[in-house]
Coordinates of C-alpha atoms and ligand atoms in Angstrom, one line a residue:
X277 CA -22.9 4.7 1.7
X278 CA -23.2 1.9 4.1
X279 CA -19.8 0.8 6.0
X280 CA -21.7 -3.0 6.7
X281 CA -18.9 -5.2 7.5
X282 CA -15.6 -2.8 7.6
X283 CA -14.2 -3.4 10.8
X284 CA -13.2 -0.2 11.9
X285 CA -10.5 0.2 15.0
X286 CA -11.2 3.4 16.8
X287 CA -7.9 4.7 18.4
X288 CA -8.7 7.1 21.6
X289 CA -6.2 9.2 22.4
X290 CA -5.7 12.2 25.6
X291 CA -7.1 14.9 24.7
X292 CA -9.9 17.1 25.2
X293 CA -11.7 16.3 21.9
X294 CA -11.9 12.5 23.4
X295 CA -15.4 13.4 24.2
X296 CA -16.6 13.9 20.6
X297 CA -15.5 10.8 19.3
X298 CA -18.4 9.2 20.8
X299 CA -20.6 10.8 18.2
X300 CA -17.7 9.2 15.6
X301 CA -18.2 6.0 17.1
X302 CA -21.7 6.3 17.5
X303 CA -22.1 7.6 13.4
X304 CA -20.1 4.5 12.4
X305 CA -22.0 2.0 14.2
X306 CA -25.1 3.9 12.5
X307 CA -23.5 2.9 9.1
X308 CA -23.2 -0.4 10.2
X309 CA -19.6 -1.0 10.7
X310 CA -18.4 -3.2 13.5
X311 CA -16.2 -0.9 15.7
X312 CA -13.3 -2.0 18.1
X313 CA -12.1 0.8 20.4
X314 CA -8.6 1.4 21.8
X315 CA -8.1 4.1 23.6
X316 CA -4.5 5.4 25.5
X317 CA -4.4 5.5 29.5
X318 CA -4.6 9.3 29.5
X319 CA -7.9 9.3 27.0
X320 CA -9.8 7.3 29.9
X321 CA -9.2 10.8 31.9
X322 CA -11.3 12.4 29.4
X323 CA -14.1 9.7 28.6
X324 CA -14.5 5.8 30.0
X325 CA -14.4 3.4 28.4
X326 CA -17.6 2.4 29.2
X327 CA -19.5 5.0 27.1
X328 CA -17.2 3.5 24.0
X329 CA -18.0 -0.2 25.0
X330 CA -21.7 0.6 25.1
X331 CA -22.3 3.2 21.5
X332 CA -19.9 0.0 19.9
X333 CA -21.0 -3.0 21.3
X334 CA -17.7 -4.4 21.9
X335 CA -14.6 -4.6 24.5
X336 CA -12.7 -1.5 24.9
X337 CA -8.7 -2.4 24.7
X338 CA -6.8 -0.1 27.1
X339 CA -3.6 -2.5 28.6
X340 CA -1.5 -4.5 26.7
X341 CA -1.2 -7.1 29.1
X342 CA -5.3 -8.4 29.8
X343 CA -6.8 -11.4 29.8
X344 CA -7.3 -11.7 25.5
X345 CA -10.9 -10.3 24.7
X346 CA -11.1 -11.7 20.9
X347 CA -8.0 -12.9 19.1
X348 CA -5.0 -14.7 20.2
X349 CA -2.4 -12.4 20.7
X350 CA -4.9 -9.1 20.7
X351 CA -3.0 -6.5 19.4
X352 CA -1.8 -8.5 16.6
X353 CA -5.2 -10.0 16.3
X354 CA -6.7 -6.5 16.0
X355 CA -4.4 -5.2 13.8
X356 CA -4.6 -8.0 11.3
X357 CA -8.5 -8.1 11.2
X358 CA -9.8 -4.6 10.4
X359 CA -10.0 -3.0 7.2
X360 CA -9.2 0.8 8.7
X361 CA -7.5 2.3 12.0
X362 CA -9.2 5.7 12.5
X363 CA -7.1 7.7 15.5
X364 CA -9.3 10.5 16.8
X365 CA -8.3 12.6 18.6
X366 CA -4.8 12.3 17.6
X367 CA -2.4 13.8 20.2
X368 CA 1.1 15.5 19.0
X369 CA 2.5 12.4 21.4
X370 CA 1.1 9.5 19.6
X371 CA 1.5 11.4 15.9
X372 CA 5.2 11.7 17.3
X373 CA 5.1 7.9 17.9
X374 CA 4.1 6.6 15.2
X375 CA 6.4 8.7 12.8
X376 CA 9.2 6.8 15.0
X377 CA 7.5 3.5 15.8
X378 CA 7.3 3.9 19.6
X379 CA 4.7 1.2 20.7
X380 CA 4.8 1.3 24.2
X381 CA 0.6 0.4 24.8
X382 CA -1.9 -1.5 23.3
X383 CA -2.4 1.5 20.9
X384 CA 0.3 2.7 19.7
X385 CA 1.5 -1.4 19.5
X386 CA -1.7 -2.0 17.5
X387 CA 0.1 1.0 15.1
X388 CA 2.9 -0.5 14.5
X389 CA 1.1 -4.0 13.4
X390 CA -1.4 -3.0 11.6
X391 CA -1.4 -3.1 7.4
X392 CA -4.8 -1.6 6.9
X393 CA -5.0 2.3 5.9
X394 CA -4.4 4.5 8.8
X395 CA -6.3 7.4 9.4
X396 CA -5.5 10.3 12.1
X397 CA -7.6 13.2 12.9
X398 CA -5.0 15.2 14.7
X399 CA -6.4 17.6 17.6
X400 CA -3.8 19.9 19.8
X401 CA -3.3 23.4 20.5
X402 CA -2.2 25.8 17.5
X403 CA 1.3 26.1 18.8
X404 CA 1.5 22.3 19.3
X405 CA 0.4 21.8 16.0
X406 CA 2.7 24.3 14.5
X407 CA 5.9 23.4 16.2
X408 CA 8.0 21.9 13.2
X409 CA 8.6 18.5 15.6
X410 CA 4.8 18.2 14.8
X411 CA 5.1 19.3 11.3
X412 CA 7.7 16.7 10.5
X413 CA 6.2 13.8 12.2
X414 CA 3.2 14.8 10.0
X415 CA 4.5 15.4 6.9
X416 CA 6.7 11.6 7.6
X417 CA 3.3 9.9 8.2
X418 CA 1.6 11.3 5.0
X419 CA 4.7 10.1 2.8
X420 CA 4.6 6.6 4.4
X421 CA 1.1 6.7 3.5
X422 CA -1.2 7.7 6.3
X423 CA -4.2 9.6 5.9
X424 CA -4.6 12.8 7.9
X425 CA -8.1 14.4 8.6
X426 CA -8.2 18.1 9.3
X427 CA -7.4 19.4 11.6
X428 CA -9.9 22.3 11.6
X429 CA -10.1 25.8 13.1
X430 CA -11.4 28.3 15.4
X431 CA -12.0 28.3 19.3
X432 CA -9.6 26.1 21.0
X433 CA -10.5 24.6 24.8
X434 CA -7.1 26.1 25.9
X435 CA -8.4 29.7 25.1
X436 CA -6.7 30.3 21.8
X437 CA -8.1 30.5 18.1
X438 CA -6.8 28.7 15.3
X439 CA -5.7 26.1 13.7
X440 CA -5.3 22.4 15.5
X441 CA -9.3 21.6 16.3
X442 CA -10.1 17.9 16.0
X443 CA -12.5 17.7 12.9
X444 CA -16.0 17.6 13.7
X445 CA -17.3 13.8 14.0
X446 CA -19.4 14.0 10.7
X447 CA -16.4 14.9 8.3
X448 CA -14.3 12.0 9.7
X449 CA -17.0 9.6 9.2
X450 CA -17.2 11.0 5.7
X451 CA -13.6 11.2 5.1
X452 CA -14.1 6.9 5.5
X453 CA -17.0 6.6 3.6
X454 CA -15.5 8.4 0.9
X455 CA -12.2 6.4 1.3
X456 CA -14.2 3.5 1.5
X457 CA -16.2 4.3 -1.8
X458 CA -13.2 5.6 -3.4
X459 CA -12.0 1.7 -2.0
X460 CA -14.7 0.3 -4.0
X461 CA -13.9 1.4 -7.4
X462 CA -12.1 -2.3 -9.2
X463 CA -15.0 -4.2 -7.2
X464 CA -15.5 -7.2 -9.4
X465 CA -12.2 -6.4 -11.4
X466 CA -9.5 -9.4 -11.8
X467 CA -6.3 -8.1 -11.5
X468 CA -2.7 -9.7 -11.7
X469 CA 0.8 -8.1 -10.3
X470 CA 4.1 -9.3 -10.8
X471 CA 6.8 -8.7 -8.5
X472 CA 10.8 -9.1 -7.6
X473 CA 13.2 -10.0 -9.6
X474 CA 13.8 -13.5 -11.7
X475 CA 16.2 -16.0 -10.9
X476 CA 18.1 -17.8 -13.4
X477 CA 20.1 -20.9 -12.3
X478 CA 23.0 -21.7 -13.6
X479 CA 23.7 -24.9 -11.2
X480 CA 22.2 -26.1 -7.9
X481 CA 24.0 -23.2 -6.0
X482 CA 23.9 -20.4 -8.1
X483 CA 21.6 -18.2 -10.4
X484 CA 21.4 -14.8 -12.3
X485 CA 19.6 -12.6 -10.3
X486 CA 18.9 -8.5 -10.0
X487 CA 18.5 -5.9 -7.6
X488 CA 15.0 -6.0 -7.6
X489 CA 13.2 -5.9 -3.7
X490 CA 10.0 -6.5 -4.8
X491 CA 8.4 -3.8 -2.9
X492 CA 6.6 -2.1 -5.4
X493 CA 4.7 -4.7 -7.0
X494 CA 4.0 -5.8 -3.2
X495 CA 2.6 -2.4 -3.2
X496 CA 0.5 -2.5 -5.9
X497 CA -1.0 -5.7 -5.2
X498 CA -2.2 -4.4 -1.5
X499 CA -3.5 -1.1 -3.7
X500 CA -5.6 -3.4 -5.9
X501 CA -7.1 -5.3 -3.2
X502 CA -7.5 -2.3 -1.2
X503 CA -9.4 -1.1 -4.1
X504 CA -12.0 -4.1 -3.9
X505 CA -9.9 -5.9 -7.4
X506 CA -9.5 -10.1 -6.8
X507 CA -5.9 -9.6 -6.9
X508 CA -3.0 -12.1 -7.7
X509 CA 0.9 -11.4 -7.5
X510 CA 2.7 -13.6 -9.6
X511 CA 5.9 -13.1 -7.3
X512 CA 9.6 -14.6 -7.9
X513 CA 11.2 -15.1 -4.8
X514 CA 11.3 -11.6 -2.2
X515 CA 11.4 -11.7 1.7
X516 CA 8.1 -9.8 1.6
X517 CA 5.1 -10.4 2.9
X518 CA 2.1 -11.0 1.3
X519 CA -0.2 -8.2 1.3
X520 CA -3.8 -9.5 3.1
X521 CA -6.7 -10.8 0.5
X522 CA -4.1 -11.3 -2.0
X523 CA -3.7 -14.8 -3.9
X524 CA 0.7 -14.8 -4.3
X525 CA 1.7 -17.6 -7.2
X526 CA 5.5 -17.9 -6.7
X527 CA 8.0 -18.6 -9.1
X528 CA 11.4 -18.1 -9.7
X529 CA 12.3 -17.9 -13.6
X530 CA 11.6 -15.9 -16.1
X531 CA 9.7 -18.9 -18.0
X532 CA 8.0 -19.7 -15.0
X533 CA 6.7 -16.2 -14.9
X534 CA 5.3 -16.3 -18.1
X535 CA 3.6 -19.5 -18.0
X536 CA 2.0 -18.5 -15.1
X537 CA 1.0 -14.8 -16.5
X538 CA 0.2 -16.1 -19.7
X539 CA -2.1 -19.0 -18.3
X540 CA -4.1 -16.3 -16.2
X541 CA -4.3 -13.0 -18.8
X542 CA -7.5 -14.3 -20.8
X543 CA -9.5 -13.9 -17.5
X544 CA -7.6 -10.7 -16.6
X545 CA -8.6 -7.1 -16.4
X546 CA -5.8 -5.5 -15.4
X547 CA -2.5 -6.7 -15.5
X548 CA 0.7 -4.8 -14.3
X549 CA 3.9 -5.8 -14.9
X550 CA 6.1 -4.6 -12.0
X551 CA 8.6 -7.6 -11.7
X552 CA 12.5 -7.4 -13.0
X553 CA 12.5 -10.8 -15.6
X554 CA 15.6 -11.3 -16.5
X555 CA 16.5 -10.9 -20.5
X556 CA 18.3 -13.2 -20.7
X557 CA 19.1 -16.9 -19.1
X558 CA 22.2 -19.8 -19.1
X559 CA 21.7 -21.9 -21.9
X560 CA 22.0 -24.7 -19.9
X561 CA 21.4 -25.2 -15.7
X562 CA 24.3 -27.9 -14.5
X563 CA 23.1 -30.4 -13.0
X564 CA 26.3 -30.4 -10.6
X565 CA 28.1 -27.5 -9.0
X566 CA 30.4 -25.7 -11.6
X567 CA 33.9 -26.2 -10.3
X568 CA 36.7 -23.7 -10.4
X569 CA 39.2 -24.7 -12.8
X570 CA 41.5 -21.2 -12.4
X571 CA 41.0 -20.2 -15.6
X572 CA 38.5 -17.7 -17.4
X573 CA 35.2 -19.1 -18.7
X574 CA 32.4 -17.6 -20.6
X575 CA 29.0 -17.8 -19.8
X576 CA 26.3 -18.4 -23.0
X577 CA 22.4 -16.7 -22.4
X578 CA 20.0 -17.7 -24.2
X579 CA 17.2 -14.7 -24.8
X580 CA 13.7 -15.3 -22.3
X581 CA 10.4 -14.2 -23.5
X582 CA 9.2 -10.6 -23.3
X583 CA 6.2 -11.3 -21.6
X584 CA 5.0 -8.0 -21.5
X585 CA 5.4 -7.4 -25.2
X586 CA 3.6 -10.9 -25.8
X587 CA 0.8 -9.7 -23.7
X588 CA 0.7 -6.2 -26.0
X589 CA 0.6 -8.6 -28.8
X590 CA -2.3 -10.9 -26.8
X591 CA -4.1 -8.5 -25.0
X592 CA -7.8 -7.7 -26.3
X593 CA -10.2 -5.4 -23.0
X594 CA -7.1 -5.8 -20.6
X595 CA -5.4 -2.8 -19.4
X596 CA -2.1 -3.1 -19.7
X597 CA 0.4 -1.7 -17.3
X598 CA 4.2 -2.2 -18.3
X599 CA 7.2 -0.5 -15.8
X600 CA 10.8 1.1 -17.3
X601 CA 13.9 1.3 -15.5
X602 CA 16.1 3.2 -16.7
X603 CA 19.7 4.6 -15.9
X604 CA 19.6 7.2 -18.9
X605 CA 17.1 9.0 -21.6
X606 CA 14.0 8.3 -19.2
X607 CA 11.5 9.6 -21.1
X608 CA 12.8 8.9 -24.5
X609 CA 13.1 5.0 -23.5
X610 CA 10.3 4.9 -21.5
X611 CA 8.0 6.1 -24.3
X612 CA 10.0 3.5 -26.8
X613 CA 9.5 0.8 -24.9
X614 CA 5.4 2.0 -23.9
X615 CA 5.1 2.0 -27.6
X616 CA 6.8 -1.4 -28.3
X617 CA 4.9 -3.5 -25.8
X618 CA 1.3 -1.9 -26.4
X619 CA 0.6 -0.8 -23.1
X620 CA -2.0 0.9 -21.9
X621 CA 0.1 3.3 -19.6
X622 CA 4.1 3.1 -18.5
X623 CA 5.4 3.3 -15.1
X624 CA 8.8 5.5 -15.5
X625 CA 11.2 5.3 -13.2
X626 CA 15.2 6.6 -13.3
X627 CA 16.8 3.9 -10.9
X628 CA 19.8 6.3 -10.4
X629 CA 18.6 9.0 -8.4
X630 CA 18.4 8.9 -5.1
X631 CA 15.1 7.7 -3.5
X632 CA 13.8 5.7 -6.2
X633 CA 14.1 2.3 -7.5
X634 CA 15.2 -0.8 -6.2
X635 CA 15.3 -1.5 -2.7
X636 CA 14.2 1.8 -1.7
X637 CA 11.4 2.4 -0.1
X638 CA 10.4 5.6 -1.9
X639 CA 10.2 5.9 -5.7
X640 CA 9.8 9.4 -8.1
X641 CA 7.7 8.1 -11.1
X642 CA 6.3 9.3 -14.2
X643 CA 3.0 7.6 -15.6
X644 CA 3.4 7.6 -19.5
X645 CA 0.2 7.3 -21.8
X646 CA -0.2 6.3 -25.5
X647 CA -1.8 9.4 -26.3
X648 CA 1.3 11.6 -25.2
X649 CA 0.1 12.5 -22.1
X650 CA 2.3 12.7 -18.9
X651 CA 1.8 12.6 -15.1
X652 CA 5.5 13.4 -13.0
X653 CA 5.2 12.8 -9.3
X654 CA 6.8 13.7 -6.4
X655 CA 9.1 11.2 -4.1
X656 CA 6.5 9.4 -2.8
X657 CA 6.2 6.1 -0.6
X658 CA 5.4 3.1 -2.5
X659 CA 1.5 3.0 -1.2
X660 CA 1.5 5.8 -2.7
X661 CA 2.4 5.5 -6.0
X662 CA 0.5 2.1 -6.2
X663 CA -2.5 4.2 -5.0
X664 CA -2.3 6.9 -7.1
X665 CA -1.6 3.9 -10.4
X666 CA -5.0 2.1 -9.0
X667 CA -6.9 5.4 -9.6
X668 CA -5.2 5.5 -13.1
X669 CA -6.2 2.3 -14.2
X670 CA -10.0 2.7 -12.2
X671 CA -10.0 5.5 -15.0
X672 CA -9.0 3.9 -18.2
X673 CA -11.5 0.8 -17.0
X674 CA -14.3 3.9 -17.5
X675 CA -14.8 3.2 -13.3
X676 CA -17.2 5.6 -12.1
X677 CA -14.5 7.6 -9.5
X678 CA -15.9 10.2 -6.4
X679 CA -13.1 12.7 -6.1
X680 CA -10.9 11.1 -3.4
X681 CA -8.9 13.9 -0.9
Ligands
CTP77 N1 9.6 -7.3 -19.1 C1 9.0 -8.6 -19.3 N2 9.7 -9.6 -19.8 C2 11.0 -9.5 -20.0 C3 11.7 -8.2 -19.8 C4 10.9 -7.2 -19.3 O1 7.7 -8.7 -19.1 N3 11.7 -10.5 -20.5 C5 8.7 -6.2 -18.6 C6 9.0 -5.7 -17.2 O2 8.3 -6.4 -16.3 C7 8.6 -4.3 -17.3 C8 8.9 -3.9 -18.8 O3 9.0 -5.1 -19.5 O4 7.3 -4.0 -17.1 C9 10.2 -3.2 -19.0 O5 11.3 -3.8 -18.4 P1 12.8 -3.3 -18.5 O6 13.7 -4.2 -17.8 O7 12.8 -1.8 -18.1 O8 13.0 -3.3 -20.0 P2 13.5 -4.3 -21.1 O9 12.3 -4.5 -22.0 O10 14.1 -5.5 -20.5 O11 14.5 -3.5 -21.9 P3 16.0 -3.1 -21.5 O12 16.5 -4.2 -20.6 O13 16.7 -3.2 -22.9 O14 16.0 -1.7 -20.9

């Protein structure tokens, strides 16, 4: 596979392995990717930068504070423009960084910015790389969604045998390609996410709202594009931003929602429905504040729209992709409700326990299908489980899929 037109940051870090990564850089360029090389203070001990600005063809970022080569703001810049962060070698130092957002150079800065997958190919000595510090840090950065390369085994430059080896330069490059290929599989696909949680007003000052954060459907709308799908969130209102490539529509009611889901499904492939829509809204929306009169009052909801369940009822090729949140009976409600809307697979998650649900970053999902099949996960980051729901739907789209990891 040909990486023509990935932008690919190269991040150089100190230690001895610096020297091979040449032959990464050089492999890339080979593939046709444009490569942008950072590399830390102490990796120039080890190779210049020179050799890396003349196998890529481009400026080699080392301080945080130079004249600006490309972008505005470089770092920034950098980390907004490329499509993957490869870190080769990766030092126990800047793997310790990163799992506690240290950015104290242009690297390790550029880390912290950047949105696009994040690969590190870690290379230290086999005590280094077994001290639990090292373990952790590693173990964090997999969870928050990073991908780690190796590392191998066998003769170390400090002596030693064993594990902690950078990869060799051909199985990173193919670890890309693959993720690259793997990136390809909705190519062509239309796909439509909605996120956050509706708001209902009830006057010009207040509405009925819920706890939803948005991040999920924030996540699966970056998993789709990342997975080459024209991608549209249909978001109500979130502090989020929007993932890159990805059209947002935003709107704030439930009605509003499915107009706007309802105009777009015909063209659809794929839509998921992520998003908290509220069940029900005020009959009316005052036009002024609601005063306080110091007595009780009751509040009268009207029903909204299921607008998953209307798609169920609409849908004809699309693959549907409907979420439960439940406080109780997981799978038995999660399965009703999977049956009830017609979708094509159900996102089950139990909002009670700890690390899943709304507002956390994390979630612990089970992927529910018509046929009575069942995949539990782990706690997972929310890239994660938006990855691993892309690969589902790749599959029931009948997407030709190389084994990924
Ligand atoms: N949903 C929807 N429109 C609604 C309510 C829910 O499209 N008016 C969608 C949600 O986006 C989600 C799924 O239906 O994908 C299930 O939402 P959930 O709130 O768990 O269930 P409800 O159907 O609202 O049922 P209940 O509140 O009784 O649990």
């Amino acid at each position: 596979m040909m990486l023509t037109e990935k932008k690919i940051l190269v991040g150089i870090t100190g230690g001895i392995a610096a020297y091979k990564t040449a032959e990464v850089v050089r492999l890339l360029c080979k593939l046709q990717a444009q490569i942008h090389v950072a590399m830390t203070k102490s990796a120039t001990e080890f190779i210049t930068p020179l050799t890396l600005r003349s196998l890529s063809s481009n400026p080699v970022y080392v301080d945080l504070f130079n004249e600006p080569k490309l972008w505005n703001v470089e770092h920034i810049g950098l980390a907004e423009h490329v499509d993957a962060v490869i870190v080769a070698p990766a030092t126990a130092n800047i793997l310790a960084k990163m799992a506690t957002g240290i950015a104290d150079d242009f690297l390790s800065t550029v880390l912290l910015a950047v949105r696009a997958p994040i690969f590190v190919a870690p290379a230290m000595n086999h005590a280094m790389y077994h001290h639990p510090a090292t373990q952790v840090n590693l173990a964090l950065l997999k969870q928050r969604g990073v991908h780690v390369i190796g590392p191998g085994t066998g003769f170390q430059a400090c002596g030693t045998d064993g594990d902690g080896r950078m990869s060799e330069p051909a199985e990173i490059v193919e670890s890309l390609t693959r993720f690259f290929a793997g990136s390809a599989w909705l190519k062509g696909k239309k796909a439509l996410v909605t996120a956050g949680g509706t708001q209902e007003p009830l006057d010009p000052v207040r509405y009925l709202g819920n706890r939803s954060s948005g991040r999920m459907g924030y996540a699966i709308a970056q998993a789709l594009q990342e997975a080459g799908a024209e991608t549209i969130l249909v978001s109500a209102p979130t502090d989020l931003q929007t993932p890159q490539g990805v059209t947002r529509i935003g709107v704030q009611t439930a009605l509003e929602m499915y107009d706007a889901v309802l105009g777009l499904f015909p063209e659809m492939d794929v839509v998921i429905k992520a998003a908290a829509v509220a069940d029900y809204r005020p009959s009316v929306e005052a036009e002024q504040k609601i005063k306080k009169t110091g007595t009780s009052c009751t509040l009268e909801l009207v029903p909204n729209p299921d607008i998953l369940a209307e798609l169920g009822r609409k849908k004809t090729s699309q693959v549907l992709v409907g979420f439960a949140a439940e406080t109780e009976n997981l799978l038995v409600n999660a399965t009703l409700k999977m049956q009830k809307k017609n979708v094509d697979l159900l996102v089950a998650n139990d909002i009670t326990k700890p690390g899943a649900g709304f507002g956390s970053p994390t979630n612990i999902v089970s992927f529910l299908f018509p046929d009575g099949s069942r995949m539990d996960f782990p706690q997972l980051n929310k890239l994660e489980v938006a990855r691993h729901l892309v690969r589902e739907i790749a599959r029931l789209l009948g997407m030709e899929m190389e084994t990924k990891e």
